[in-house]
Short mmCIF file of C-alpha atoms and ligand atoms in Angstrom, two decimals:
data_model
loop_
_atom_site.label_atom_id
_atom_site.label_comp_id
_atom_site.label_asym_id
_atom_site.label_seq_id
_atom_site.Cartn_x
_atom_site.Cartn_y
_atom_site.Cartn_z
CA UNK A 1 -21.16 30.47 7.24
CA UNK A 2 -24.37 30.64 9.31
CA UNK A 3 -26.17 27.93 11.13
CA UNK A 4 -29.51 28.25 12.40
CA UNK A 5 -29.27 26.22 15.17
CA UNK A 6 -29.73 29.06 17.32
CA UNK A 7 -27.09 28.72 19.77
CA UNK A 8 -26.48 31.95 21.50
CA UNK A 9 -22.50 31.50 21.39
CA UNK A 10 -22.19 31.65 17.52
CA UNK A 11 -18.60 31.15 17.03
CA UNK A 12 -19.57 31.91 13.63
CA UNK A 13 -21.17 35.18 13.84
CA UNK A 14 -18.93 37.56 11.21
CA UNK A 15 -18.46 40.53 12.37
CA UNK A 16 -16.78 39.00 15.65
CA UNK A 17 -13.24 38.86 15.80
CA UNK A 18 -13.65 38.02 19.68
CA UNK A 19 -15.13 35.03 19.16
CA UNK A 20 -13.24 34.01 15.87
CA UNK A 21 -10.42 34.08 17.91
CA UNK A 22 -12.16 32.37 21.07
CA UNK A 23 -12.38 29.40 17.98
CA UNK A 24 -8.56 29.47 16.93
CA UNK A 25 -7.43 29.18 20.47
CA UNK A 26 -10.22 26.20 21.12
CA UNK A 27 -9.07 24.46 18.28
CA UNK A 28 -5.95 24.86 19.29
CA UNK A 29 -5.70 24.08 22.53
CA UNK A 30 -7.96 20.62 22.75
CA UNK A 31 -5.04 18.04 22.43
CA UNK A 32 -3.62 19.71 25.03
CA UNK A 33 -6.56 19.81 27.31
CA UNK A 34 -7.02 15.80 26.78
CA UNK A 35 -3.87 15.11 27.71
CA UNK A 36 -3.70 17.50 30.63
CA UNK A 37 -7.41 16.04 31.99
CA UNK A 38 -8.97 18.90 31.66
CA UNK A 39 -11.83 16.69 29.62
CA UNK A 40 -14.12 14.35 31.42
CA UNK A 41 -17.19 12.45 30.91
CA UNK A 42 -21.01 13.16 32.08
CA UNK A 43 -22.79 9.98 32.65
CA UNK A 44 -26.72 10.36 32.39
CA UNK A 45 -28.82 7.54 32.97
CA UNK A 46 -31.14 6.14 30.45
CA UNK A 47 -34.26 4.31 32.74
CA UNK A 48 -35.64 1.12 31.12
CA UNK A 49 -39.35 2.10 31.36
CA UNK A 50 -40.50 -1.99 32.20
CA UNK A 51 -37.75 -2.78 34.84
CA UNK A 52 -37.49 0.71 36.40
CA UNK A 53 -33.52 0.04 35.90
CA UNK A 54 -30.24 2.04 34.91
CA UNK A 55 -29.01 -0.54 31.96
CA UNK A 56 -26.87 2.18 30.09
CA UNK A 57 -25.97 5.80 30.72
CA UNK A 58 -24.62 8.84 27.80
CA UNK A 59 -21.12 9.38 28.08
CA UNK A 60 -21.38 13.36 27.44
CA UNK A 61 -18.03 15.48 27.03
CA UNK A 62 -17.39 18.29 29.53
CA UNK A 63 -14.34 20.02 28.71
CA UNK A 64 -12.91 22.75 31.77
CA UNK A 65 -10.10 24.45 30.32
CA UNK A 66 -8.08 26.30 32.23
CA UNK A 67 -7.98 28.99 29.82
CA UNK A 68 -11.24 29.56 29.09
CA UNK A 69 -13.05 27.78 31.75
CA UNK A 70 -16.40 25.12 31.12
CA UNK A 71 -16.75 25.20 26.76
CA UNK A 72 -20.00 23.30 26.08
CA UNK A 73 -19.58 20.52 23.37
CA UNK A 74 -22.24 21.59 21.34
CA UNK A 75 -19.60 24.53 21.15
CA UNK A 76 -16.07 22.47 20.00
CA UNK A 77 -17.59 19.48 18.87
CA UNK A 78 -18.24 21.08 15.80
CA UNK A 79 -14.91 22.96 15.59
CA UNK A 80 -12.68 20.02 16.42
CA UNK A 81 -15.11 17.79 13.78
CA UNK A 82 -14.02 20.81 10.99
CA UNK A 83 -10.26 20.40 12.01
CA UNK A 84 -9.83 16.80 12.21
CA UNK A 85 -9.13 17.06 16.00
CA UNK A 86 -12.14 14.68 17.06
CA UNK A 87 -10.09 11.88 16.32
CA UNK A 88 -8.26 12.62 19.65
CA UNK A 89 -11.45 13.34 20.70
CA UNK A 90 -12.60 9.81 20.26
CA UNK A 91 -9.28 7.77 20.67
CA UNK A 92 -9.88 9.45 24.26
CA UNK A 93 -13.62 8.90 24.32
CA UNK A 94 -13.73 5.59 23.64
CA UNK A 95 -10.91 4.50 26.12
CA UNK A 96 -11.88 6.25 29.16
CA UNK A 97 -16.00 4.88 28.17
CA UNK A 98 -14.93 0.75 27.92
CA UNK A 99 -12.57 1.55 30.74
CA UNK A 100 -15.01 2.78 32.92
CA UNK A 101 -17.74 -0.06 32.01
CA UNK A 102 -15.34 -1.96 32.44
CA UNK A 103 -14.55 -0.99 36.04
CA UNK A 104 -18.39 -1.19 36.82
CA UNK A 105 -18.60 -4.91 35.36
CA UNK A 106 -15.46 -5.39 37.71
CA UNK A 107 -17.62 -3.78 40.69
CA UNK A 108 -20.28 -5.95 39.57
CA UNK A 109 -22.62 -3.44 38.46
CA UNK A 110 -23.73 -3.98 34.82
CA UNK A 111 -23.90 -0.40 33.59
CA UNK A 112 -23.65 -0.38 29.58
CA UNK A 113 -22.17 3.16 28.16
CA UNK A 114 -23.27 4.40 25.29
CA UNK A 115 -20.62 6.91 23.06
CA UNK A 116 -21.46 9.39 20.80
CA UNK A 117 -19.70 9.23 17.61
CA UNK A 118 -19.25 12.05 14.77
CA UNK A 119 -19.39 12.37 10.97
CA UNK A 120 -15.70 11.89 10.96
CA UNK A 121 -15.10 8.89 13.19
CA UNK A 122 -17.87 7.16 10.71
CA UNK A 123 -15.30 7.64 7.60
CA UNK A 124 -12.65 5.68 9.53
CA UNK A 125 -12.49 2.54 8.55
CA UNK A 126 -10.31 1.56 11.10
CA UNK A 127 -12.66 2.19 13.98
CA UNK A 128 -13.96 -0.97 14.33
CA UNK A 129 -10.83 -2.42 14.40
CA UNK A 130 -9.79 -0.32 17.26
CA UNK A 131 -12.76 -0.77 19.33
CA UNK A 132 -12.43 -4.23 19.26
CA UNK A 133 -8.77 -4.06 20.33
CA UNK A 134 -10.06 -1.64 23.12
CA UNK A 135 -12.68 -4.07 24.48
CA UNK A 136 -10.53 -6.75 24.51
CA UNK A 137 -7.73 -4.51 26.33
CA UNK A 138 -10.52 -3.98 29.30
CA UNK A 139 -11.88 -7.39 28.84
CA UNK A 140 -15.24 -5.49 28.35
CA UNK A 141 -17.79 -7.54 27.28
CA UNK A 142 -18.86 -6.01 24.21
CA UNK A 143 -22.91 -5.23 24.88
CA UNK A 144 -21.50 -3.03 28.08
CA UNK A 145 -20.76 -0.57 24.94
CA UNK A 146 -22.78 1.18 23.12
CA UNK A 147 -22.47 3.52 20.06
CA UNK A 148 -24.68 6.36 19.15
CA UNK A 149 -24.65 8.17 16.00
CA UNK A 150 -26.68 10.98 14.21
CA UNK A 151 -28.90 10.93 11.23
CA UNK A 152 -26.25 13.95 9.72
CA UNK A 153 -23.59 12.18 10.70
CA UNK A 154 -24.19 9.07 8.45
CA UNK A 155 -25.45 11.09 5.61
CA UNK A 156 -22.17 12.88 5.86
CA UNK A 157 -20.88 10.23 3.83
CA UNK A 158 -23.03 7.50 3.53
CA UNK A 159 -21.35 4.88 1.86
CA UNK A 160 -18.42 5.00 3.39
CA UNK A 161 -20.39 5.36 6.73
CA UNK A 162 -22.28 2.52 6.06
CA UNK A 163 -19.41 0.34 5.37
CA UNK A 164 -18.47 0.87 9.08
CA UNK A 165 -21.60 0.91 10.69
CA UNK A 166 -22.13 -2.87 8.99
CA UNK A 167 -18.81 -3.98 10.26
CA UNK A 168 -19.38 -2.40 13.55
CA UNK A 169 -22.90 -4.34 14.02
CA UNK A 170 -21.66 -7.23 12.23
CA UNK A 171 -19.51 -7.01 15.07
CA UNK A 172 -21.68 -7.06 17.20
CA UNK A 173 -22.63 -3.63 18.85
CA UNK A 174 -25.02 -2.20 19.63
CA UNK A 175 -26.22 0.91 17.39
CA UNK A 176 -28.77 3.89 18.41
CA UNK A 177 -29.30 6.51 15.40
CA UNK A 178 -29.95 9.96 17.77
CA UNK A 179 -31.35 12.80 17.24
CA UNK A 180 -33.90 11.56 15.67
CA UNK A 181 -36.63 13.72 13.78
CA UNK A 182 -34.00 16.56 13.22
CA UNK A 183 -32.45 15.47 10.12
CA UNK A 184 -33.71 15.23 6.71
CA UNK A 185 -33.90 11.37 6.30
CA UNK A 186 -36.71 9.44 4.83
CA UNK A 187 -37.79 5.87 5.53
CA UNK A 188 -36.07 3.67 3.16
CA UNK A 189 -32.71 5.41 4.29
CA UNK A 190 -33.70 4.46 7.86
CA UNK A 191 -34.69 0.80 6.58
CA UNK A 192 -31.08 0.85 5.37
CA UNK A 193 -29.15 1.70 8.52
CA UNK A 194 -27.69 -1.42 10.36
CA UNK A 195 -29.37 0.11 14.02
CA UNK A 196 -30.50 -1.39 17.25
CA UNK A 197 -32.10 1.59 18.49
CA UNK A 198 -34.13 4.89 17.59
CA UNK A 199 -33.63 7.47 20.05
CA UNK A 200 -36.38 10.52 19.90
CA UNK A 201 -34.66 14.02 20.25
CA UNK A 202 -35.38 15.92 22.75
CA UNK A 203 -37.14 18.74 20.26
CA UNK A 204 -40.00 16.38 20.41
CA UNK A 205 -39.97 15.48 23.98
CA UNK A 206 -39.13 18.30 26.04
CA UNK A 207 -42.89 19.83 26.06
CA UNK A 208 -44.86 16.33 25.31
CA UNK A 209 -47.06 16.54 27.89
CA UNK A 210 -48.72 20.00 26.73
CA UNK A 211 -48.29 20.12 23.00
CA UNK A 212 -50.55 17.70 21.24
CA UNK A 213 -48.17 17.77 17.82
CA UNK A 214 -45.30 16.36 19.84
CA UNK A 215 -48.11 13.86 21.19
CA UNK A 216 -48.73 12.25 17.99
CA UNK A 217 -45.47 12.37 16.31
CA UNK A 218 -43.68 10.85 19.32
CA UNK A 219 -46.56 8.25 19.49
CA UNK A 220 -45.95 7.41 15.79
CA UNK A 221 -42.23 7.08 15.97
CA UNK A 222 -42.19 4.42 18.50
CA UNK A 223 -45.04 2.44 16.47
CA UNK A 224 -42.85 2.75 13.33
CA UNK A 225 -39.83 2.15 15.34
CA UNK A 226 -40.99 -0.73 17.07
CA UNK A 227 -42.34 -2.21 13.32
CA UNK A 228 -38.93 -1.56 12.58
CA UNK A 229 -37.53 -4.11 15.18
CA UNK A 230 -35.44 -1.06 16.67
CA UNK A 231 -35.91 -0.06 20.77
CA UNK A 232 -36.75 3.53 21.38
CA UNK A 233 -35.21 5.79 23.58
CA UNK A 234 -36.76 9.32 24.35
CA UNK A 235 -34.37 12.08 25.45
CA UNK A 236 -34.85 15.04 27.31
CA UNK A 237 -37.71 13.72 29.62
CA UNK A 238 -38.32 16.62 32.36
CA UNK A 239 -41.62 15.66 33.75
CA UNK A 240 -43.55 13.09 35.31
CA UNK A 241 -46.26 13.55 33.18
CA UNK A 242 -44.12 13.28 30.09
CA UNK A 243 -42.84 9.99 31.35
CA UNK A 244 -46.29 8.33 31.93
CA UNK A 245 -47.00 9.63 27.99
CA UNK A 246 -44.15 7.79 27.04
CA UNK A 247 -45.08 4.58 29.11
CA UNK A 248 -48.41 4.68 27.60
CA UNK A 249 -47.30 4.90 23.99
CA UNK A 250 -44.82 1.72 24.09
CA UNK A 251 -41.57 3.68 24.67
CA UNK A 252 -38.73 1.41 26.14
CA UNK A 253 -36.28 3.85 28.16
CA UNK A 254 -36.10 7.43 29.00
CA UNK A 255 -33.52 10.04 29.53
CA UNK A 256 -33.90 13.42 30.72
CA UNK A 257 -33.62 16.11 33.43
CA UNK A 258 -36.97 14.24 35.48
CA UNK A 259 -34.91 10.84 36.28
CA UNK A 260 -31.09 12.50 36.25
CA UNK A 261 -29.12 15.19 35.32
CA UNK A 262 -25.90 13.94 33.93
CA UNK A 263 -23.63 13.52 36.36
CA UNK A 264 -19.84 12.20 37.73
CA UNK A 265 -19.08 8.63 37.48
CA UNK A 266 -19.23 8.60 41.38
CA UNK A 267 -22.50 10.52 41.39
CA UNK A 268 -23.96 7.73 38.78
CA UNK A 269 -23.00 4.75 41.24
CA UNK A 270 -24.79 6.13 43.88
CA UNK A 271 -27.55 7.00 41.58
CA UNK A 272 -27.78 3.28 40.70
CA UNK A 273 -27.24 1.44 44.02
CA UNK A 274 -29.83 4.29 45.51
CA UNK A 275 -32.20 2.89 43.06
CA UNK A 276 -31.51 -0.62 43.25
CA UNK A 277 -32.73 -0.50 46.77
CA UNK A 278 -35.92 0.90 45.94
P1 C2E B 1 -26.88 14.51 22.37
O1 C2E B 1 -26.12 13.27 22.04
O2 C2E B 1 -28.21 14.69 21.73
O3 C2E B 1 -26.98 14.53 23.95
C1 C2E B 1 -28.11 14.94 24.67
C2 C2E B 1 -27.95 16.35 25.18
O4 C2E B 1 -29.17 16.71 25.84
C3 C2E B 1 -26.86 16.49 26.23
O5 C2E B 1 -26.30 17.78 26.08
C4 C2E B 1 -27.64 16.39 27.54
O6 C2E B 1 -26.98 16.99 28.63
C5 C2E B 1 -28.90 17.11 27.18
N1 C2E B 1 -30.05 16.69 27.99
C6 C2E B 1 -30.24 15.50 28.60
N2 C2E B 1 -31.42 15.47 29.22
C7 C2E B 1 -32.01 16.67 29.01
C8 C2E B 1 -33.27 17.24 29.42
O7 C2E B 1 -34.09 16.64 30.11
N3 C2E B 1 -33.52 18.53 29.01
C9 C2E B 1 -32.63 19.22 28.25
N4 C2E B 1 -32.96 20.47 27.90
N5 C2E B 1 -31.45 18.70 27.84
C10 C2E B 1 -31.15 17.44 28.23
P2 C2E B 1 -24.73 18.01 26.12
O8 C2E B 1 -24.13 17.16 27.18
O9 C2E B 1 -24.53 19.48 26.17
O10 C2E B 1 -24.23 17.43 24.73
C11 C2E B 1 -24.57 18.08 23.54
C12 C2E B 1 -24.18 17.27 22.34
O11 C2E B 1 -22.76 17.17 22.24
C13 C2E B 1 -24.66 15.83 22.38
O12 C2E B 1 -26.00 15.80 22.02
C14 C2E B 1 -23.72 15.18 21.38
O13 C2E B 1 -24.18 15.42 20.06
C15 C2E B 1 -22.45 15.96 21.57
N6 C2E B 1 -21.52 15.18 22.40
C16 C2E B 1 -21.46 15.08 23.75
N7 C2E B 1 -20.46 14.28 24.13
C17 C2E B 1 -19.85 13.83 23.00
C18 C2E B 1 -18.74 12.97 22.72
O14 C2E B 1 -18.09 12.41 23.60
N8 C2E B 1 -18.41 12.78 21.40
C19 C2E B 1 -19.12 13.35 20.38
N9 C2E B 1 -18.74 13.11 19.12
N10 C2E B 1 -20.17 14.16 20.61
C20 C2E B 1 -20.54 14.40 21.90
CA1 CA B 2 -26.38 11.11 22.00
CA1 CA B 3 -29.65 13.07 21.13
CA1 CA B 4 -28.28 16.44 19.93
#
């Protein structure tokens, strides 16, 4: 099975036995690292381009395992979605997320998270139940969470996706569809998607402010986006000059490298009340 996403650690690559068996022993071995705390969340910023403020940051996975040290998620995401284990993945994901918004609303600082979900937590029909149990465990209110999910993900299966993306915003959460541009969908299927938000991937963003393609692709998205009703989001924002495109074309928030790397949850409160004085 070959991917061409060109990741240079292709688990997948045949003739290695090294790294088939690097995959056997992740798979096995994530349960294990949840429980043990070897996994822990990233929190990156997302700016809101009009107030200059932090109003939600990415919960991103980092996973240090003491057998085989920092594993990327782009690397066992996909591994633990093929095994079934990214159900632990996101019992744990969304706990530790609404409890630590949840201990920022308590500290008075209104920091939304936003979680990424996979193709498999969108075929659970139980999920909104469980969120909802989980926010009213924290006493989160429930726009302090936020949900993120892929264009793949939902087409995955798409009608029993849908089902729980409608229950989820009927709900009352908030929905981004990321990764925007890299799938295969078409418009109606977007028109069809119960979503708050449209975030741009970073394919598109990362060299705005020197290719002219990018340019007018990003510049269209947010028009059609914003004609959709939906709030954009650009990801992967590394320069200044990139930023001021974005600004100029309507964009709402940004995300990349150029405001904050992702970053501890201690790192991201000083990030915040550091900017909150400026
Ligand atoms: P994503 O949701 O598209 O997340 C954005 C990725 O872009 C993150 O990589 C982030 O660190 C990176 N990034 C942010 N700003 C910049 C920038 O300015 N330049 C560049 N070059 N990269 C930037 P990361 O943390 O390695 O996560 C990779 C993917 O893993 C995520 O892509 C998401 O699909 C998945 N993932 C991460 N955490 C979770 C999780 O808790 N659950 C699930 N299901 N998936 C997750
Ligand atoms: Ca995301
Ligand atoms: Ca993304
Ligand atoms: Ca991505």
């Amino acid at each position: 099975r070959c991917r061409t996403s060109g990741k240079s650690y292709a688990w997948f690559d045949q003739d290695s036995t090294v790294l088939q068996k690097r995959r056997l022993s992740i798979m096995s071995e994530l349960r294990q690292g949840l429980k043990n705390g070897e996994v822990n969340f990233a929190y990156q910023p997302k700016v809101n381009l009009l107030s200059g403020q932090v109003e939600v940051v990415e919960a991103l996975v980092r996973w240090n395992s003491t057998t085989h040290g920092f594993i990327p998620p782009d690397e066992f995401i996909p591994i633990a979605e093929r095994t079934g284990d990214i159900r632990h993945l996101t019992d744990w994901g969304l706990e530790t997320a609404i409890r630590q918004a949840s201990d920022w609303h308590n500290q008075g600082l209104e920091i939304a998270v936003a979680l990424n979900l996979s193709a498999n937590d969108l075929t659970n029909h139980r999920l909104p139940d469980q969120v909802m149990g989980l926010l009213n465990r924290y006493q989160l209110p429930i726009r302090l969470l936020k949900l993120e999910v892929t264009e793949s993900a939902v087409m995955h299966d798409m009608d029993r996706a849908l089902a729980v993306l409608n229950r989820l915003h009927d709900l009352g959460l908030f929905l981004s569809i990321d990764d925007y541009g890299t799938g295969y969908s078409s418009l109606s299927y977007l028109k069809q998607l119960p979503m708050d938000e449209l975030k741009i991937d970073k394919a598109f963003v990362l060299k705005l402010a020197s290719n002219m393609e990018d340019q007018i692709l990003v510049r269209s998205t947010i028009e059609l986006a914003h004609n959709l009703g939906l709030t954009v989001t650009a990801e992967g924002v590394e320069d200044a000059q990139s930023v001021e495109l974005l600004r100029q074309y309507g964009c709402d928030m940004v995300q990349g490298y150029h405001i904050c790397r992702p970053v501890s949850a201690a790192d991201l409160e000083t990030f915040v009340r550091n900017q909150k004085e400026n």
